[in-house]
Amino acid sequence: MHERGASVRELIAENEALRRQLNSLIDQAENNHAIMMRHQAFDLEIVGASTFQELVGTIFRLLPEVSDLDALTLSLVDTGADIHTVMTKLGVDLAAFPNLLFHNDAAALGYDGAAGRPPKPRLMPFDAAAQRHAFPQPGTELASVALVPLLRNKRLIGSLNLGSRDPNRFTPLLGTDFVEHMASIIAICLENVISNEMLKYIGLTDALTGVYNRRYMDRRLVEEIARARRQTYRLSCMYIDIDWFKQVNDTYGHLAGDDVLREVAARIKAELRMSDALGRFGGEEFVVLLIDADLDSASMVAQRIRASVADRPFLLPDGQSLAVSVSIGVATLDDFERDHAIEGVAQQLVSHADQALYQAKEGGRNRVVARP
């Protein structure tokens, strides 16, 4: 009888242990399901991002919460700073993403590219000195990290760098299927968005001079007039024309003319602020938008531009020296009536600058005329 009672107690204890184990497995399954649902929602968010800023912002905003991370950085291979330059040109505030890192070549990401094989994720204890390229910002003391390569067609385009204060969170013994899947989705989204942004930039840029084209300037002018109305600041426009440009082409050839156009654009740009906008309107004509600048300030900038072009000869590839000058018309937005259509106001502002340019041409060229 005593043995039977002991056996029953053992069965009850075993049953309780099995029940606890089952409950633990159920809890784990529910937790895994919740994690999976959060990651699926994250995947949908990033797949739906249509711009570089939106995509990167979503990654930094959601991924630390979704994956319970204490640190997250995103490294991009950016040879020649092409991505950084284009995103800046398109108005992306890269300073808002201090954990977005740009590297000139893939070797800087620290992966082993032996035998031409695609690199694998690296899960390891945190080493501040060795992993400075991935976690350059001082902050939360980390214990373990995962460096996950972002690959497209076996090409390394960046790295997703995950950090945790838990020393057991990322260890070499853990499987990497999950983080590789996540990285593959992010890599696809990054490549698509960056390609689209590059095409957008190309569509808004003059191929010869590298400055904006008329399509961009027309759009930017409307945006800036709307902003100037809201914030009640002055907006000025300069219309610039290269003097006697046809003679340059006829005398020295069109290739020399192209060189002159590029150099004039560079000298104009050197006199402008980051907030200003320079565009080629076609032929030898350029238009500049000066943000928060009245007529006097814009005229001073125009005089600096005129002098920068006229005071230093242009050197052609064959060694010849060429004197070049520009004529500039300046006008300032004076229509703040909200019932006037912005498109019409934009056309009027450019027209006033063009009329001032005509006066500068008629007055002898190599001069600035400001239209009040």
Short mmCIF file of C-alpha atoms in Angstrom, two decimals:
data_model
loop_
_atom_site.label_atom_id
_atom_site.label_comp_id
_atom_site.label_asym_id
_atom_site.label_seq_id
_atom_site.Cartn_x
_atom_site.Cartn_y
_atom_site.Cartn_z
CA MET A 1 0.00 0.00 0.00
CA HIS A 2 2.82 2.39 0.90
CA GLU A 3 4.57 1.65 -2.40
CA ARG A 4 1.33 2.31 -4.33
CA GLY A 5 0.92 5.70 -2.58
CA ALA A 6 4.49 6.63 -3.41
CA SER A 7 3.92 5.65 -7.03
CA VAL A 8 0.79 7.84 -7.23
CA ARG A 9 2.66 10.77 -5.74
CA GLU A 10 5.45 10.29 -8.28
CA LEU A 11 2.91 10.22 -11.11
CA ILE A 12 1.26 13.38 -9.79
CA ALA A 13 4.62 15.11 -9.50
CA GLU A 14 5.59 13.98 -12.97
CA ASN A 15 2.24 15.16 -14.30
CA GLU A 16 2.75 18.55 -12.65
CA ALA A 17 6.22 18.79 -14.14
CA LEU A 18 4.87 17.91 -17.58
CA ARG A 19 2.11 20.50 -17.16
CA ARG A 20 4.63 23.16 -16.21
CA GLN A 21 6.78 22.17 -19.16
CA LEU A 22 3.77 22.32 -21.47
CA ASN A 23 2.76 25.73 -20.12
CA SER A 24 6.32 26.92 -20.61
CA LEU A 25 6.30 25.66 -24.21
CA ILE A 26 2.93 27.34 -24.79
CA ASP A 27 4.25 30.61 -23.36
CA GLN A 28 7.35 30.31 -25.51
CA ALA A 29 5.26 29.57 -28.59
CA GLU A 30 3.01 32.55 -27.88
CA ASN A 31 6.05 34.75 -27.33
CA ASN A 32 7.63 33.50 -30.57
CA HIS A 33 4.35 34.15 -32.39
CA ALA A 34 4.22 37.69 -31.00
CA ILE A 35 7.84 38.26 -32.10
CA MET A 36 7.06 36.88 -35.54
CA MET A 37 4.01 39.15 -35.86
CA ARG A 38 6.06 42.20 -34.83
CA HIS A 39 8.71 41.36 -37.41
CA GLN A 40 6.10 40.80 -40.11
CA ALA A 41 4.64 44.20 -39.30
CA PHE A 42 8.15 45.66 -39.46
CA ASP A 43 8.74 44.01 -42.85
CA LEU A 44 5.51 45.52 -44.18
CA GLU A 45 6.51 48.96 -42.89
CA ILE A 46 9.90 48.99 -44.58
CA VAL A 47 8.63 47.44 -47.80
CA GLY A 48 6.08 50.26 -47.97
CA ALA A 49 8.70 53.01 -47.53
CA SER A 50 8.97 55.04 -50.73
CA THR A 51 11.92 57.32 -49.91
CA PHE A 52 15.37 56.88 -48.40
CA GLN A 53 14.51 59.09 -45.45
CA GLU A 54 11.30 57.20 -44.75
CA LEU A 55 13.02 53.81 -44.96
CA VAL A 56 15.98 54.68 -42.75
CA GLY A 57 13.73 56.46 -40.28
CA THR A 58 11.48 53.40 -40.03
CA ILE A 59 14.44 51.07 -39.45
CA PHE A 60 15.83 53.20 -36.63
CA ARG A 61 12.41 53.84 -35.11
CA LEU A 62 10.96 50.32 -35.12
CA LEU A 63 13.77 47.75 -35.22
CA PRO A 64 15.20 48.43 -31.71
CA GLU A 65 11.74 47.87 -30.24
CA VAL A 66 10.84 44.93 -32.46
CA SER A 67 14.10 43.10 -31.75
CA ASP A 68 14.68 44.38 -28.18
CA LEU A 69 18.01 46.02 -28.99
CA ASP A 70 20.09 48.38 -26.90
CA ALA A 71 21.99 49.73 -29.90
CA LEU A 72 21.49 49.80 -33.67
CA THR A 73 23.60 51.26 -36.44
CA LEU A 74 23.33 50.92 -40.20
CA SER A 75 26.49 51.01 -42.33
CA LEU A 76 26.34 51.64 -46.08
CA VAL A 77 29.08 51.14 -48.65
CA ASP A 78 29.22 54.52 -50.39
CA THR A 79 32.14 54.63 -52.81
CA GLY A 80 32.86 58.20 -53.82
CA ALA A 81 30.18 59.48 -51.40
CA ASP A 82 27.58 59.18 -54.15
CA ILE A 83 24.72 58.17 -51.84
CA HIS A 84 25.58 60.82 -49.24
CA THR A 85 25.80 63.53 -51.93
CA VAL A 86 22.55 62.62 -53.68
CA MET A 87 20.54 62.31 -50.46
CA THR A 88 21.83 65.69 -49.32
CA LYS A 89 20.92 67.19 -52.70
CA LEU A 90 17.42 65.73 -52.37
CA GLY A 91 16.98 67.41 -49.00
CA VAL A 92 17.47 64.42 -46.68
CA ASP A 93 18.59 65.63 -43.24
CA LEU A 94 21.36 63.09 -42.64
CA ALA A 95 22.24 64.78 -39.34
CA ALA A 96 18.94 63.39 -38.04
CA PHE A 97 20.41 59.89 -38.40
CA PRO A 98 23.63 59.83 -36.35
CA ASN A 99 23.65 56.02 -36.43
CA LEU A 100 23.65 55.95 -40.23
CA LEU A 101 27.27 55.34 -41.23
CA PHE A 102 28.88 55.70 -44.66
CA HIS A 103 32.06 53.84 -45.68
CA ASN A 104 34.04 54.39 -48.85
CA ASP A 105 34.66 50.68 -49.44
CA ALA A 106 33.31 47.34 -48.28
CA ALA A 107 36.57 46.37 -46.55
CA ALA A 108 35.86 48.97 -43.86
CA LEU A 109 32.89 46.91 -42.66
CA GLY A 110 35.20 44.27 -41.18
CA TYR A 111 33.89 41.13 -42.88
CA ASP A 112 36.02 38.28 -44.15
CA GLY A 113 35.79 38.14 -47.93
CA ALA A 114 38.05 35.10 -48.29
CA ALA A 115 37.71 32.96 -51.41
CA GLY A 116 35.13 35.35 -52.83
CA ARG A 117 32.37 33.88 -50.67
CA PRO A 118 29.59 36.17 -49.40
CA PRO A 119 30.29 37.09 -45.77
CA LYS A 120 28.26 35.59 -42.93
CA PRO A 121 26.87 37.32 -39.83
CA ARG A 122 29.32 37.74 -36.95
CA LEU A 123 27.88 37.20 -33.45
CA MET A 124 30.38 37.95 -30.70
CA PRO A 125 31.15 39.71 -27.42
CA PHE A 126 31.35 43.47 -27.71
CA ASP A 127 34.81 44.96 -28.18
CA ALA A 128 34.67 48.76 -28.34
CA ALA A 129 38.06 49.11 -30.03
CA ALA A 130 37.64 46.32 -32.58
CA GLN A 131 34.07 47.30 -33.48
CA ARG A 132 34.48 51.07 -33.55
CA HIS A 133 33.61 51.06 -37.26
CA ALA A 134 30.17 49.66 -36.42
CA PHE A 135 29.50 51.44 -33.10
CA PRO A 136 31.45 54.72 -33.19
CA GLN A 137 29.12 56.65 -30.89
CA PRO A 138 29.81 56.40 -27.15
CA GLY A 139 26.73 55.44 -25.17
CA THR A 140 25.16 52.35 -23.69
CA GLU A 141 27.75 49.81 -22.59
CA LEU A 142 27.16 46.78 -24.75
CA ALA A 143 27.97 43.15 -23.96
CA SER A 144 27.29 41.34 -27.23
CA VAL A 145 26.77 42.36 -30.85
CA ALA A 146 25.67 40.96 -34.19
CA LEU A 147 27.18 42.35 -37.37
CA VAL A 148 24.90 41.25 -40.19
CA PRO A 149 25.98 41.81 -43.82
CA LEU A 150 23.53 43.38 -46.24
CA LEU A 151 23.92 41.53 -49.52
CA ARG A 152 22.48 42.01 -53.00
CA ASN A 153 23.42 39.46 -55.64
CA LYS A 154 26.33 38.37 -53.41
CA ARG A 155 27.58 41.97 -53.32
CA LEU A 156 28.12 43.60 -49.93
CA ILE A 157 26.19 46.89 -49.84
CA GLY A 158 26.26 47.49 -46.10
CA SER A 159 25.95 46.10 -42.62
CA LEU A 160 23.18 45.97 -40.01
CA ASN A 161 24.82 46.25 -36.61
CA LEU A 162 22.85 45.07 -33.56
CA GLY A 163 23.93 45.57 -29.96
CA SER A 164 22.71 44.25 -26.60
CA ARG A 165 23.66 44.66 -22.93
CA ASP A 166 22.93 40.94 -22.51
CA PRO A 167 26.18 38.95 -22.98
CA ASN A 168 24.19 35.90 -24.06
CA ARG A 169 22.04 37.67 -26.63
CA PHE A 170 24.49 37.29 -29.51
CA THR A 171 26.98 34.44 -29.25
CA PRO A 172 28.83 32.42 -31.93
CA LEU A 173 26.80 29.31 -31.06
CA LEU A 174 23.46 30.86 -32.04
CA GLY A 175 21.85 30.28 -35.42
CA THR A 176 21.79 33.18 -37.85
CA ASP A 177 18.90 32.25 -40.15
CA PHE A 178 16.56 34.78 -38.58
CA VAL A 179 18.90 37.79 -38.74
CA GLU A 180 19.96 36.82 -42.27
CA HIS A 181 16.33 36.82 -43.37
CA MET A 182 15.76 40.23 -41.76
CA ALA A 183 18.91 41.61 -43.37
CA SER A 184 17.88 40.32 -46.79
CA ILE A 185 14.57 42.21 -46.60
CA ILE A 186 16.33 45.39 -45.48
CA ALA A 187 18.97 45.04 -48.22
CA ILE A 188 16.33 44.69 -50.93
CA CYS A 189 14.45 47.74 -49.64
CA LEU A 190 17.64 49.80 -49.39
CA GLU A 191 18.78 48.95 -52.90
CA ASN A 192 15.36 49.72 -54.39
CA VAL A 193 14.93 53.01 -52.55
CA ILE A 194 18.49 54.19 -53.24
CA SER A 195 18.11 53.33 -56.94
CA ASN A 196 14.82 55.23 -57.12
CA GLU A 197 16.34 58.24 -55.35
CA MET A 198 19.32 58.19 -57.73
CA LEU A 199 16.96 58.16 -60.72
CA LYS A 200 14.97 61.00 -59.15
CA TYR A 201 18.17 62.99 -58.71
CA ILE A 202 19.27 62.32 -62.28
CA GLY A 203 15.87 63.52 -63.48
CA LEU A 204 16.30 66.78 -61.58
CA THR A 205 19.93 67.44 -62.46
CA ASP A 206 21.67 68.94 -65.48
CA ALA A 207 24.01 66.25 -66.75
CA LEU A 208 26.67 68.64 -68.06
CA THR A 209 27.15 70.98 -65.10
CA GLY A 210 25.88 68.84 -62.21
CA VAL A 211 23.56 71.61 -60.95
CA TYR A 212 19.78 71.35 -60.90
CA ASN A 213 17.77 71.52 -64.11
CA ARG A 214 14.79 73.70 -64.96
CA ARG A 215 12.27 71.05 -63.91
CA TYR A 216 13.68 71.02 -60.39
CA MET A 217 13.98 74.82 -60.18
CA ASP A 218 10.38 75.34 -61.25
CA ARG A 219 9.22 72.97 -58.52
CA ARG A 220 11.59 74.38 -55.91
CA LEU A 221 10.50 77.95 -56.66
CA VAL A 222 6.86 77.12 -55.93
CA GLU A 223 7.83 75.39 -52.69
CA GLU A 224 10.03 78.29 -51.55
CA ILE A 225 7.40 80.93 -52.32
CA ALA A 226 4.88 79.00 -50.25
CA ARG A 227 7.40 78.76 -47.40
CA ALA A 228 8.35 82.44 -47.71
CA ARG A 229 4.70 83.38 -47.42
CA ARG A 230 4.24 81.27 -44.30
CA GLN A 231 7.40 82.46 -42.59
CA THR A 232 7.34 86.00 -44.04
CA TYR A 233 10.92 86.18 -45.26
CA ARG A 234 12.30 87.55 -48.51
CA LEU A 235 13.07 85.36 -51.50
CA SER A 236 15.30 86.65 -54.28
CA CYS A 237 15.98 85.33 -57.76
CA MET A 238 19.01 85.84 -60.01
CA TYR A 239 18.93 85.26 -63.75
CA ILE A 240 22.49 84.78 -65.07
CA ASP A 241 23.65 84.66 -68.67
CA ILE A 242 27.17 84.06 -70.01
CA ASP A 243 28.20 86.98 -72.20
CA TRP A 244 29.10 86.29 -75.84
CA PHE A 245 28.83 82.52 -75.29
CA LYS A 246 28.11 81.81 -78.97
CA GLN A 247 31.50 83.28 -79.83
CA VAL A 248 33.15 80.86 -77.38
CA ASN A 249 31.57 77.91 -79.20
CA ASP A 250 32.33 79.33 -82.66
CA THR A 251 35.95 80.18 -81.83
CA TYR A 252 37.06 77.40 -79.51
CA GLY A 253 34.55 74.63 -80.20
CA HIS A 254 31.65 73.12 -78.30
CA LEU A 255 33.86 71.07 -76.01
CA ALA A 256 35.48 74.27 -74.80
CA GLY A 257 32.02 75.73 -74.42
CA ASP A 258 31.07 72.79 -72.21
CA ASP A 259 34.14 73.42 -70.07
CA VAL A 260 33.15 77.07 -69.68
CA LEU A 261 29.62 76.11 -68.65
CA ARG A 262 30.93 73.71 -66.00
CA GLU A 263 33.40 76.26 -64.64
CA VAL A 264 30.82 79.06 -64.53
CA ALA A 265 28.43 76.78 -62.64
CA ALA A 266 31.19 75.91 -60.16
CA ARG A 267 32.10 79.56 -59.58
CA ILE A 268 28.46 80.52 -59.04
CA LYS A 269 27.96 77.68 -56.62
CA ALA A 270 31.03 78.67 -54.62
CA GLU A 271 29.37 81.99 -53.75
CA LEU A 272 26.10 80.44 -52.53
CA ARG A 273 24.92 79.05 -49.22
CA MET A 274 23.75 75.48 -48.73
CA SER A 275 20.16 76.72 -48.47
CA ASP A 276 20.29 78.45 -51.88
CA ALA A 277 19.53 76.67 -55.15
CA LEU A 278 21.31 76.88 -58.50
CA GLY A 279 19.84 75.56 -61.73
CA ARG A 280 20.66 75.64 -65.42
CA PHE A 281 17.68 76.91 -67.35
CA GLY A 282 19.10 75.91 -70.71
CA GLY A 283 21.89 76.98 -73.03
CA GLU A 284 24.14 79.44 -71.18
CA GLU A 285 21.47 80.62 -68.70
CA PHE A 286 21.40 79.90 -64.97
CA VAL A 287 18.87 80.78 -62.28
CA VAL A 288 19.61 81.11 -58.56
CA LEU A 289 17.12 81.17 -55.68
CA LEU A 290 18.42 83.01 -52.63
CA ILE A 291 16.54 82.03 -49.49
CA ASP A 292 15.83 84.72 -46.89
CA ALA A 293 17.63 87.42 -48.88
CA ASP A 294 16.34 90.91 -49.69
CA LEU A 295 17.23 92.83 -52.84
CA ASP A 296 20.34 94.47 -51.38
CA SER A 297 21.72 91.17 -50.05
CA ALA A 298 20.98 89.40 -53.33
CA SER A 299 22.66 92.18 -55.29
CA MET A 300 25.81 91.83 -53.19
CA VAL A 301 25.90 88.08 -53.89
CA ALA A 302 25.35 88.77 -57.60
CA GLN A 303 28.29 91.18 -57.64
CA ARG A 304 30.50 88.53 -56.01
CA ILE A 305 29.43 86.02 -58.66
CA ARG A 306 30.09 88.50 -61.47
CA ALA A 307 33.56 89.25 -60.10
CA SER A 308 34.43 85.59 -59.53
CA VAL A 309 33.75 84.87 -63.19
CA ALA A 310 35.31 87.98 -64.73
CA ASP A 311 38.37 88.47 -62.53
CA ARG A 312 40.04 85.11 -63.17
CA PRO A 313 40.62 83.78 -66.72
CA PHE A 314 39.32 80.36 -67.69
CA LEU A 315 41.96 77.81 -68.64
CA LEU A 316 40.95 75.48 -71.45
CA PRO A 317 42.27 71.89 -71.68
CA ASP A 318 44.61 72.85 -74.54
CA GLY A 319 46.26 75.47 -72.32
CA GLN A 320 44.57 78.53 -73.82
CA SER A 321 43.38 81.27 -71.49
CA LEU A 322 39.89 82.67 -72.02
CA ALA A 323 38.23 85.75 -70.50
CA VAL A 324 34.60 85.11 -69.59
CA SER A 325 31.97 87.36 -68.04
CA VAL A 326 28.34 87.11 -67.02
CA SER A 327 25.41 89.49 -66.84
CA ILE A 328 22.99 89.12 -63.95
CA GLY A 329 19.45 90.30 -63.29
CA VAL A 330 18.15 90.30 -59.71
CA ALA A 331 14.56 90.46 -58.44
CA THR A 332 12.95 89.95 -55.05
CA LEU A 333 9.56 88.51 -54.15
CA ASP A 334 7.25 91.31 -53.12
CA ASP A 335 3.90 89.60 -53.57
CA PHE A 336 2.76 88.08 -50.29
CA GLU A 337 -0.94 88.14 -51.15
CA ARG A 338 -2.25 84.68 -50.31
CA ASP A 339 -5.08 84.92 -52.82
CA HIS A 340 -2.58 85.16 -55.68
CA ALA A 341 -1.75 81.77 -57.20
CA ILE A 342 1.77 80.69 -56.29
CA GLU A 343 2.52 79.45 -59.81
CA GLY A 344 1.74 82.88 -61.25
CA VAL A 345 3.84 84.62 -58.59
CA ALA A 346 6.74 82.25 -59.37
CA GLN A 347 6.58 83.04 -63.08
CA GLN A 348 6.44 86.76 -62.31
CA LEU A 349 9.51 86.61 -60.03
CA VAL A 350 11.59 84.86 -62.70
CA SER A 351 10.24 87.22 -65.35
CA HIS A 352 11.30 90.25 -63.32
CA ALA A 353 14.82 88.81 -62.92
CA ASP A 354 14.90 88.11 -66.69
CA GLN A 355 13.89 91.68 -67.46
CA ALA A 356 16.65 92.95 -65.18
CA LEU A 357 19.09 90.64 -67.01
CA TYR A 358 17.99 92.18 -70.33
CA GLN A 359 18.79 95.62 -68.93
CA ALA A 360 22.23 94.38 -67.86
CA LYS A 361 22.86 93.07 -71.38
CA GLU A 362 21.67 96.29 -72.94
CA GLY A 363 23.83 98.27 -70.52
CA GLY A 364 27.05 96.71 -71.74
CA ARG A 365 27.23 93.23 -70.16
CA ASN A 366 29.45 92.06 -67.29
CA ARG A 367 27.20 93.85 -64.86
CA VAL A 368 24.40 93.38 -62.32
CA VAL A 369 21.01 95.06 -62.55
CA ALA A 370 18.59 94.74 -59.62
CA ARG A 371 14.88 95.26 -60.20
CA PRO A 372 13.11 96.69 -57.12
#
